[in-house]
């Protein structure tokens, strides 16, 4: 690397992508070779693949100097795999680009991401126009998720925003300081602010293999994201409880009053039912409140590592 070249790391999360990695590397290299003003490192983070992904990564790293690899001890999920990649490069680079290993994030977009970055944007993200191989359910799920996220969370969420992103090193250094456990990268990055812009792209079908994000995994991610960026679902429980307390409380007072004045005579059962509803309201609002505290405590207390690196290829300090 000469001194004028800017060091950039491509971080590629890999889970059972062995068949496609060599093609991915070639496709990416085609684009990178047109960008000689940058010094590239391609960091594959093997998120506990069960196929030959790690072997392919090792072979690529032996063959090509710009390839590095991290092997996580099991499948920690894409979000944590990206975190592992970011923390490995740290501040040794000028920017990182997250890109999927299945070529659904077209490498041809890289020059445009860089062009926006050169204009001074610190976060450049790819917005997916359409996805070739998404099922109707996945499309609908995605739509529902973004609608809920927009309603519930305090951060601005752009529909169909992806993890295909370029982050400037200032963003990376802040990202490394995040200690929160349940993380949704996109959400965290949106939350951070900075000078942002986006580009749109059409996602082609995967080059090989099957989608690694099963419906269950996506559902879990969606629930995690919603709950880690918003306490509104919990607060709603509390509000419902509060509403019940107030309405049944007033009704009970009214009933007692009119009963004592002998305007209307209520049966003991009627009193019992309203009183029970009142108690239920108290229970529900208390639950909402307790759940809020538990939510906070839970995030702080679970000091589990985000990932465990089993092996490393290469020295990450030599990026400069
Ligand atoms: N991936 C990962 N860990 C996982 C699931 C997926 O590192 O537990 C990687 C996967 O290898 C791919 C990227 O994350 O590079 C996106 O996965 P996928 O194509 O299944 O998701 P989608 O295209 O539906 O967003
Ligand atoms: Mg994909």
PDB file of N, CA and C in Angstrom, residues 135-217:
ATOM      1  N   UNK A 135     -39.943 -14.339  -0.921  1.00  0.00           N
ATOM      2  CA  UNK A 135     -41.304 -14.866  -0.998  1.00  0.00           C
ATOM      3  C   UNK A 135     -42.297 -13.766  -0.602  1.00  0.00           C
ATOM      4  N   UNK A 136     -43.569 -14.020  -0.920  1.00  0.00           N
ATOM      5  CA  UNK A 136     -44.614 -13.035  -0.605  1.00  0.00           C
ATOM      6  C   UNK A 136     -44.642 -12.789   0.900  1.00  0.00           C
ATOM      7  N   UNK A 137     -44.496 -13.894   1.660  1.00  0.00           N
ATOM      8  CA  UNK A 137     -44.550 -13.778   3.127  1.00  0.00           C
ATOM      9  C   UNK A 137     -43.417 -12.891   3.630  1.00  0.00           C
ATOM     10  N   UNK A 138     -42.214 -13.091   3.041  1.00  0.00           N
ATOM     11  CA  UNK A 138     -41.064 -12.322   3.494  1.00  0.00           C
ATOM     12  C   UNK A 138     -41.241 -10.839   3.138  1.00  0.00           C
ATOM     13  N   UNK A 139     -41.795 -10.594   1.955  1.00  0.00           N
ATOM     14  CA  UNK A 139     -42.054  -9.213   1.553  1.00  0.00           C
ATOM     15  C   UNK A 139     -43.048  -8.548   2.504  1.00  0.00           C
ATOM     16  N   UNK A 140     -44.141  -9.310   2.814  1.00  0.00           N
ATOM     17  CA  UNK A 140     -45.168  -8.751   3.678  1.00  0.00           C
ATOM     18  C   UNK A 140     -44.620  -8.541   5.080  1.00  0.00           C
ATOM     19  N   UNK A 141     -43.831  -9.530   5.524  1.00  0.00           N
ATOM     20  CA  UNK A 141     -43.220  -9.444   6.855  1.00  0.00           C
ATOM     21  C   UNK A 141     -42.338  -8.213   6.947  1.00  0.00           C
ATOM     22  N   UNK A 142     -41.565  -7.993   5.891  1.00  0.00           N
ATOM     23  CA  UNK A 142     -40.641  -6.872   5.871  1.00  0.00           C
ATOM     24  C   UNK A 142     -41.410  -5.545   5.926  1.00  0.00           C
ATOM     25  N   UNK A 143     -42.514  -5.503   5.172  1.00  0.00           N
ATOM     26  CA  UNK A 143     -43.339  -4.286   5.149  1.00  0.00           C
ATOM     27  C   UNK A 143     -43.922  -4.007   6.543  1.00  0.00           C
ATOM     28  N   UNK A 144     -44.448  -5.078   7.157  1.00  0.00           N
ATOM     29  CA  UNK A 144     -45.051  -4.947   8.477  1.00  0.00           C
ATOM     30  C   UNK A 144     -44.012  -4.469   9.484  1.00  0.00           C
ATOM     31  N   UNK A 145     -42.808  -5.064   9.378  1.00  0.00           N
ATOM     32  CA  UNK A 145     -41.738  -4.718  10.305  1.00  0.00           C
ATOM     33  C   UNK A 145     -41.400  -3.225  10.215  1.00  0.00           C
ATOM     34  N   UNK A 146     -41.245  -2.741   8.989  1.00  0.00           N
ATOM     35  CA  UNK A 146     -40.858  -1.333   8.834  1.00  0.00           C
ATOM     36  C   UNK A 146     -41.967  -0.389   9.289  1.00  0.00           C
ATOM     37  N   UNK A 147     -43.223  -0.830   9.078  1.00  0.00           N
ATOM     38  CA  UNK A 147     -44.330   0.011   9.527  1.00  0.00           C
ATOM     39  C   UNK A 147     -44.327   0.082  11.051  1.00  0.00           C
ATOM     40  N   UNK A 148     -44.185  -1.086  11.710  1.00  0.00           N
ATOM     41  CA  UNK A 148     -44.178  -1.114  13.175  1.00  0.00           C
ATOM     42  C   UNK A 148     -43.007  -0.315  13.733  1.00  0.00           C
ATOM     43  N   UNK A 149     -41.841  -0.503  13.089  1.00  0.00           N
ATOM     44  CA  UNK A 149     -40.631   0.183  13.541  1.00  0.00           C
ATOM     45  C   UNK A 149     -40.843   1.701  13.465  1.00  0.00           C
ATOM     46  N   UNK A 150     -41.476   2.144  12.369  1.00  0.00           N
ATOM     47  CA  UNK A 150     -41.712   3.578  12.193  1.00  0.00           C
ATOM     48  C   UNK A 150     -42.681   4.098  13.264  1.00  0.00           C
ATOM     49  N   UNK A 151     -43.671   3.287  13.626  1.00  0.00           N
ATOM     50  CA  UNK A 151     -44.630   3.715  14.652  1.00  0.00           C
ATOM     51  C   UNK A 151     -44.003   3.721  16.025  1.00  0.00           C
ATOM     52  N   UNK A 152     -43.309   2.627  16.331  1.00  0.00           N
ATOM     53  CA  UNK A 152     -42.882   2.386  17.701  1.00  0.00           C
ATOM     54  C   UNK A 152     -41.589   3.080  18.104  1.00  0.00           C
ATOM     55  N   UNK A 153     -40.639   3.135  17.200  1.00  0.00           N
ATOM     56  CA  UNK A 153     -39.320   3.532  17.677  1.00  0.00           C
ATOM     57  C   UNK A 153     -39.109   5.031  17.537  1.00  0.00           C
ATOM     58  N   UNK A 154     -38.117   5.489  18.264  1.00  0.00           N
ATOM     59  CA  UNK A 154     -37.841   6.924  18.290  1.00  0.00           C
ATOM     60  C   UNK A 154     -36.870   7.320  17.188  1.00  0.00           C
ATOM     61  N   UNK A 155     -36.364   6.332  16.458  1.00  0.00           N
ATOM     62  CA  UNK A 155     -35.389   6.671  15.420  1.00  0.00           C
ATOM     63  C   UNK A 155     -36.052   6.665  14.044  1.00  0.00           C
ATOM     64  N   UNK A 156     -35.439   7.392  13.131  1.00  0.00           N
ATOM     65  CA  UNK A 156     -35.994   7.437  11.781  1.00  0.00           C
ATOM     66  C   UNK A 156     -35.570   6.166  11.047  1.00  0.00           C
ATOM     67  N   UNK A 157     -36.551   5.410  10.577  1.00  0.00           N
ATOM     68  CA  UNK A 157     -36.223   4.154   9.911  1.00  0.00           C
ATOM     69  C   UNK A 157     -36.670   4.232   8.456  1.00  0.00           C
ATOM     70  N   UNK A 158     -35.719   4.002   7.553  1.00  0.00           N
ATOM     71  CA  UNK A 158     -36.059   4.056   6.129  1.00  0.00           C
ATOM     72  C   UNK A 158     -36.430   2.648   5.667  1.00  0.00           C
ATOM     73  N   UNK A 159     -37.629   2.462   5.079  1.00  0.00           N
ATOM     74  CA  UNK A 159     -38.017   1.120   4.632  1.00  0.00           C
ATOM     75  C   UNK A 159     -37.010   0.548   3.637  1.00  0.00           C
ATOM     76  N   UNK A 160     -36.815  -0.755   3.722  1.00  0.00           N
ATOM     77  CA  UNK A 160     -35.924  -1.478   2.807  1.00  0.00           C
ATOM     78  C   UNK A 160     -34.468  -1.048   2.884  1.00  0.00           C
ATOM     79  N   UNK A 161     -34.101  -0.384   3.962  1.00  0.00           N
ATOM     80  CA  UNK A 161     -32.693  -0.082   4.152  1.00  0.00           C
ATOM     81  C   UNK A 161     -31.984  -1.410   4.437  1.00  0.00           C
ATOM     82  N   UNK A 162     -30.776  -1.538   3.975  1.00  0.00           N
ATOM     83  CA  UNK A 162     -30.088  -2.823   4.143  1.00  0.00           C
ATOM     84  C   UNK A 162     -28.808  -2.644   4.953  1.00  0.00           C
ATOM     85  N   UNK A 163     -28.127  -3.753   5.143  1.00  0.00           N
ATOM     86  CA  UNK A 163     -26.827  -3.689   5.810  1.00  0.00           C
ATOM     87  C   UNK A 163     -25.718  -3.367   4.811  1.00  0.00           C
ATOM     88  N   UNK A 164     -26.090  -3.183   3.558  1.00  0.00           N
ATOM     89  CA  UNK A 164     -25.069  -2.828   2.554  1.00  0.00           C
ATOM     90  C   UNK A 164     -24.714  -1.368   2.809  1.00  0.00           C
ATOM     91  N   UNK A 165     -23.632  -1.148   3.541  1.00  0.00           N
ATOM     92  CA  UNK A 165     -23.334   0.189   4.009  1.00  0.00           C
ATOM     93  C   UNK A 165     -21.873   0.516   3.990  1.00  0.00           C
ATOM     94  N   UNK A 166     -21.607   1.777   3.812  1.00  0.00           N
ATOM     95  CA  UNK A 166     -20.253   2.258   4.009  1.00  0.00           C
ATOM     96  C   UNK A 166     -20.273   3.124   5.259  1.00  0.00           C
ATOM     97  N   UNK A 167     -19.315   2.880   6.151  1.00  0.00           N
ATOM     98  CA  UNK A 167     -19.224   3.693   7.367  1.00  0.00           C
ATOM     99  C   UNK A 167     -17.851   4.331   7.444  1.00  0.00           C
ATOM    100  N   UNK A 168     -17.838   5.605   7.714  1.00  0.00           N
ATOM    101  CA  UNK A 168     -16.572   6.305   7.888  1.00  0.00           C
ATOM    102  C   UNK A 168     -15.918   5.863   9.195  1.00  0.00           C
ATOM    103  N   UNK A 169     -14.622   6.103   9.324  1.00  0.00           N
ATOM    104  CA  UNK A 169     -13.940   5.583  10.521  1.00  0.00           C
ATOM    105  C   UNK A 169     -14.429   6.220  11.818  1.00  0.00           C
ATOM    106  N   UNK A 170     -14.923   7.451  11.753  1.00  0.00           N
ATOM    107  CA  UNK A 170     -15.451   8.053  12.987  1.00  0.00           C
ATOM    108  C   UNK A 170     -16.660   7.247  13.470  1.00  0.00           C
ATOM    109  N   UNK A 171     -17.502   6.850  12.524  1.00  0.00           N
ATOM    110  CA  UNK A 171     -18.679   6.050  12.890  1.00  0.00           C
ATOM    111  C   UNK A 171     -18.218   4.712  13.451  1.00  0.00           C
ATOM    112  N   UNK A 172     -17.220   4.115  12.794  1.00  0.00           N
ATOM    113  CA  UNK A 172     -16.708   2.811  13.230  1.00  0.00           C
ATOM    114  C   UNK A 172     -16.182   2.899  14.652  1.00  0.00           C
ATOM    115  N   UNK A 173     -15.434   3.971  14.953  1.00  0.00           N
ATOM    116  CA  UNK A 173     -14.851   4.051  16.283  1.00  0.00           C
ATOM    117  C   UNK A 173     -15.933   4.190  17.346  1.00  0.00           C
ATOM    118  N   UNK A 174     -17.022   4.892  17.016  1.00  0.00           N
ATOM    119  CA  UNK A 174     -18.121   4.977  17.978  1.00  0.00           C
ATOM    120  C   UNK A 174     -18.838   3.645  18.127  1.00  0.00           C
ATOM    121  N   UNK A 175     -18.992   2.986  16.981  1.00  0.00           N
ATOM    122  CA  UNK A 175     -19.676   1.703  16.969  1.00  0.00           C
ATOM    123  C   UNK A 175     -18.946   0.687  17.856  1.00  0.00           C
ATOM    124  N   UNK A 176     -17.614   0.800  17.860  1.00  0.00           N
ATOM    125  CA  UNK A 176     -16.807  -0.120  18.673  1.00  0.00           C
ATOM    126  C   UNK A 176     -17.054   0.104  20.155  1.00  0.00           C
ATOM    127  N   UNK A 177     -17.490   1.301  20.522  1.00  0.00           N
ATOM    128  CA  UNK A 177     -17.697   1.588  21.943  1.00  0.00           C
ATOM    129  C   UNK A 177     -19.046   1.092  22.452  1.00  0.00           C
ATOM    130  N   UNK A 178     -19.912   0.698  21.544  1.00  0.00           N
ATOM    131  CA  UNK A 178     -21.235   0.242  21.965  1.00  0.00           C
ATOM    132  C   UNK A 178     -21.115  -1.054  22.734  1.00  0.00           C
ATOM    133  N   UNK A 179     -21.747  -1.095  23.902  1.00  0.00           N
ATOM    134  CA  UNK A 179     -21.655  -2.334  24.674  1.00  0.00           C
ATOM    135  C   UNK A 179     -22.986  -3.056  24.721  1.00  0.00           C
ATOM    136  N   UNK A 180     -24.023  -2.474  24.087  1.00  0.00           N
ATOM    137  CA  UNK A 180     -25.314  -3.117  24.250  1.00  0.00           C
ATOM    138  C   UNK A 180     -25.354  -4.469  23.554  1.00  0.00           C
ATOM    139  N   UNK A 181     -26.111  -5.356  24.167  1.00  0.00           N
ATOM    140  CA  UNK A 181     -26.062  -6.770  23.779  1.00  0.00           C
ATOM    141  C   UNK A 181     -26.996  -7.107  22.628  1.00  0.00           C
ATOM    142  N   UNK A 182     -28.281  -6.870  22.847  1.00  0.00           N
ATOM    143  CA  UNK A 182     -29.220  -7.193  21.774  1.00  0.00           C
ATOM    144  C   UNK A 182     -29.085  -6.096  20.747  1.00  0.00           C
ATOM    145  N   UNK A 183     -28.483  -6.408  19.651  1.00  0.00           N
ATOM    146  CA  UNK A 183     -28.239  -5.319  18.723  1.00  0.00           C
ATOM    147  C   UNK A 183     -28.790  -5.572  17.335  1.00  0.00           C
ATOM    148  N   UNK A 184     -29.266  -4.513  16.771  1.00  0.00           N
ATOM    149  CA  UNK A 184     -29.670  -4.554  15.389  1.00  0.00           C
ATOM    150  C   UNK A 184     -28.834  -3.459  14.748  1.00  0.00           C
ATOM    151  N   UNK A 185     -27.898  -3.888  13.957  1.00  0.00           N
ATOM    152  CA  UNK A 185     -26.919  -2.964  13.421  1.00  0.00           C
ATOM    153  C   UNK A 185     -27.526  -1.749  12.738  1.00  0.00           C
ATOM    154  N   UNK A 186     -28.478  -2.063  11.835  1.00  0.00           N
ATOM    155  CA  UNK A 186     -29.095  -0.974  11.077  1.00  0.00           C
ATOM    156  C   UNK A 186     -29.680   0.066  12.008  1.00  0.00           C
ATOM    157  N   UNK A 187     -30.391  -0.452  13.039  1.00  0.00           N
ATOM    158  CA  UNK A 187     -31.036   0.441  13.993  1.00  0.00           C
ATOM    159  C   UNK A 187     -30.010   1.267  14.746  1.00  0.00           C
ATOM    160  N   UNK A 188     -28.935   0.602  15.207  1.00  0.00           N
ATOM    161  CA  UNK A 188     -27.892   1.298  15.957  1.00  0.00           C
ATOM    162  C   UNK A 188     -27.292   2.413  15.129  1.00  0.00           C
ATOM    163  N   UNK A 189     -27.025   2.083  13.868  1.00  0.00           N
ATOM    164  CA  UNK A 189     -26.380   3.062  12.993  1.00  0.00           C
ATOM    165  C   UNK A 189     -27.332   4.219  12.718  1.00  0.00           C
ATOM    166  N   UNK A 190     -28.608   3.894  12.505  1.00  0.00           N
ATOM    167  CA  UNK A 190     -29.581   4.971  12.288  1.00  0.00           C
ATOM    168  C   UNK A 190     -29.666   5.862  13.518  1.00  0.00           C
ATOM    169  N   UNK A 191     -29.593   5.212  14.669  1.00  0.00           N
ATOM    170  CA  UNK A 191     -29.702   5.918  15.941  1.00  0.00           C
ATOM    171  C   UNK A 191     -28.541   6.898  16.134  1.00  0.00           C
ATOM    172  N   UNK A 192     -27.349   6.514  15.594  1.00  0.00           N
ATOM    173  CA  UNK A 192     -26.143   7.307  15.831  1.00  0.00           C
ATOM    174  C   UNK A 192     -26.160   8.677  15.174  1.00  0.00           C
ATOM    175  N   UNK A 193     -27.002   8.851  14.167  1.00  0.00           N
ATOM    176  CA  UNK A 193     -27.036  10.149  13.503  1.00  0.00           C
ATOM    177  C   UNK A 193     -25.989  10.263  12.423  1.00  0.00           C
ATOM    178  N   UNK A 194     -25.098  11.228  12.506  1.00  0.00           N
ATOM    179  CA  UNK A 194     -24.063  11.491  11.503  1.00  0.00           C
ATOM    180  C   UNK A 194     -24.662  11.974  10.189  1.00  0.00           C
ATOM    181  N   UNK A 195     -23.752  12.238   9.259  1.00  0.00           N
ATOM    182  CA  UNK A 195     -24.119  12.762   7.958  1.00  0.00           C
ATOM    183  C   UNK A 195     -24.439  11.582   7.037  1.00  0.00           C
ATOM    184  N   UNK A 196     -25.719  11.409   6.718  1.00  0.00           N
ATOM    185  CA  UNK A 196     -26.097  10.172   6.018  1.00  0.00           C
ATOM    186  C   UNK A 196     -26.653  10.423   4.627  1.00  0.00           C
ATOM    187  N   UNK A 197     -26.469   9.447   3.765  1.00  0.00           N
ATOM    188  CA  UNK A 197     -27.174   9.470   2.490  1.00  0.00           C
ATOM    189  C   UNK A 197     -27.427   8.028   2.069  1.00  0.00           C
ATOM    190  N   UNK A 198     -28.206   7.839   1.009  1.00  0.00           N
ATOM    191  CA  UNK A 198     -28.409   6.459   0.557  1.00  0.00           C
ATOM    192  C   UNK A 198     -28.503   6.353  -0.957  1.00  0.00           C
ATOM    193  N   UNK A 199     -28.259   5.155  -1.403  1.00  0.00           N
ATOM    194  CA  UNK A 199     -28.342   4.836  -2.829  1.00  0.00           C
ATOM    195  C   UNK A 199     -29.316   3.683  -2.970  1.00  0.00           C
ATOM    196  N   UNK A 200     -29.986   3.581  -4.102  1.00  0.00           N
ATOM    197  CA  UNK A 200     -30.895   2.435  -4.258  1.00  0.00           C
ATOM    198  C   UNK A 200     -30.291   1.399  -5.198  1.00  0.00           C
ATOM    199  N   UNK A 201     -30.655   0.161  -4.964  1.00  0.00           N
ATOM    200  CA  UNK A 201     -30.189  -0.916  -5.840  1.00  0.00           C
ATOM    201  C   UNK A 201     -31.224  -2.023  -5.891  1.00  0.00           C
ATOM    202  N   UNK A 202     -31.195  -2.821  -6.969  1.00  0.00           N
ATOM    203  CA  UNK A 202     -32.069  -3.998  -7.041  1.00  0.00           C
ATOM    204  C   UNK A 202     -31.250  -5.183  -6.608  1.00  0.00           C
ATOM    205  N   UNK A 203     -31.805  -5.972  -5.703  1.00  0.00           N
ATOM    206  CA  UNK A 203     -31.070  -7.154  -5.242  1.00  0.00           C
ATOM    207  C   UNK A 203     -31.368  -8.329  -6.162  1.00  0.00           C
ATOM    208  N   UNK A 204     -30.355  -8.897  -6.796  1.00  0.00           N
ATOM    209  CA  UNK A 204     -30.592 -10.083  -7.615  1.00  0.00           C
ATOM    210  C   UNK A 204     -30.822 -11.300  -6.731  1.00  0.00           C
ATOM    211  N   UNK A 205     -31.169 -12.430  -7.340  1.00  0.00           N
ATOM    212  CA  UNK A 205     -31.302 -13.675  -6.575  1.00  0.00           C
ATOM    213  C   UNK A 205     -29.918 -14.063  -6.067  1.00  0.00           C
ATOM    214  N   UNK A 206     -29.847 -14.851  -5.001  1.00  0.00           N
ATOM    215  CA  UNK A 206     -28.546 -15.299  -4.483  1.00  0.00           C
ATOM    216  C   UNK A 206     -27.800 -16.042  -5.563  1.00  0.00           C
ATOM    217  N   UNK A 207     -26.447 -15.958  -5.524  1.00  0.00           N
ATOM    218  CA  UNK A 207     -25.705 -16.690  -6.554  1.00  0.00           C
ATOM    219  C   UNK A 207     -25.705 -18.184  -6.286  1.00  0.00           C
ATOM    220  N   UNK A 208     -25.564 -18.583  -5.029  1.00  0.00           N
ATOM    221  CA  UNK A 208     -25.669 -20.018  -4.695  1.00  0.00           C
ATOM    222  C   UNK A 208     -26.349 -20.159  -3.346  1.00  0.00           C
ATOM    223  N   UNK A 209     -26.598 -21.380  -2.989  1.00  0.00           N
ATOM    224  CA  UNK A 209     -27.094 -21.671  -1.643  1.00  0.00           C
ATOM    225  C   UNK A 209     -28.500 -21.171  -1.398  1.00  0.00           C
ATOM    226  N   UNK A 210     -28.910 -21.302  -0.152  1.00  0.00           N
ATOM    227  CA  UNK A 210     -30.258 -20.863   0.194  1.00  0.00           C
ATOM    228  C   UNK A 210     -30.154 -19.719   1.180  1.00  0.00           C
ATOM    229  N   UNK A 211     -31.270 -19.023   1.342  1.00  0.00           N
ATOM    230  CA  UNK A 211     -31.284 -17.917   2.265  1.00  0.00           C
ATOM    231  C   UNK A 211     -30.920 -18.417   3.649  1.00  0.00           C
ATOM    232  N   UNK A 212     -29.985 -17.740   4.289  1.00  0.00           N
ATOM    233  CA  UNK A 212     -29.544 -18.202   5.603  1.00  0.00           C
ATOM    234  C   UNK A 212     -30.430 -17.683   6.703  1.00  0.00           C
ATOM    235  N   UNK A 213     -31.203 -16.671   6.373  1.00  0.00           N
ATOM    236  CA  UNK A 213     -32.116 -16.148   7.373  1.00  0.00           C
ATOM    237  C   UNK A 213     -33.443 -16.858   7.251  1.00  0.00           C
ATOM    238  N   UNK A 214     -33.698 -17.801   8.125  1.00  0.00           N
ATOM    239  CA  UNK A 214     -34.964 -18.500   8.085  1.00  0.00           C
ATOM    240  C   UNK A 214     -36.047 -17.553   8.592  1.00  0.00           C
ATOM    241  N   UNK A 215     -37.295 -17.947   8.391  1.00  0.00           N
ATOM    242  CA  UNK A 215     -38.398 -17.094   8.804  1.00  0.00           C
ATOM    243  C   UNK A 215     -38.346 -16.833  10.302  1.00  0.00           C
ATOM    244  N   UNK A 216     -38.049 -17.920  11.041  1.00  0.00           N
ATOM    245  CA  UNK A 216     -37.987 -17.818  12.505  1.00  0.00           C
ATOM    246  C   UNK A 216     -36.906 -16.823  12.916  1.00  0.00           C
ATOM    247  N   UNK A 217     -35.725 -16.934  12.245  1.00  0.00           N
ATOM    248  CA  UNK A 217     -34.607 -16.061  12.594  1.00  0.00           C
ATOM    249  C   UNK A 217     -34.971 -14.602  12.327  1.00  0.00           C
TER     250      UNK A 217
END
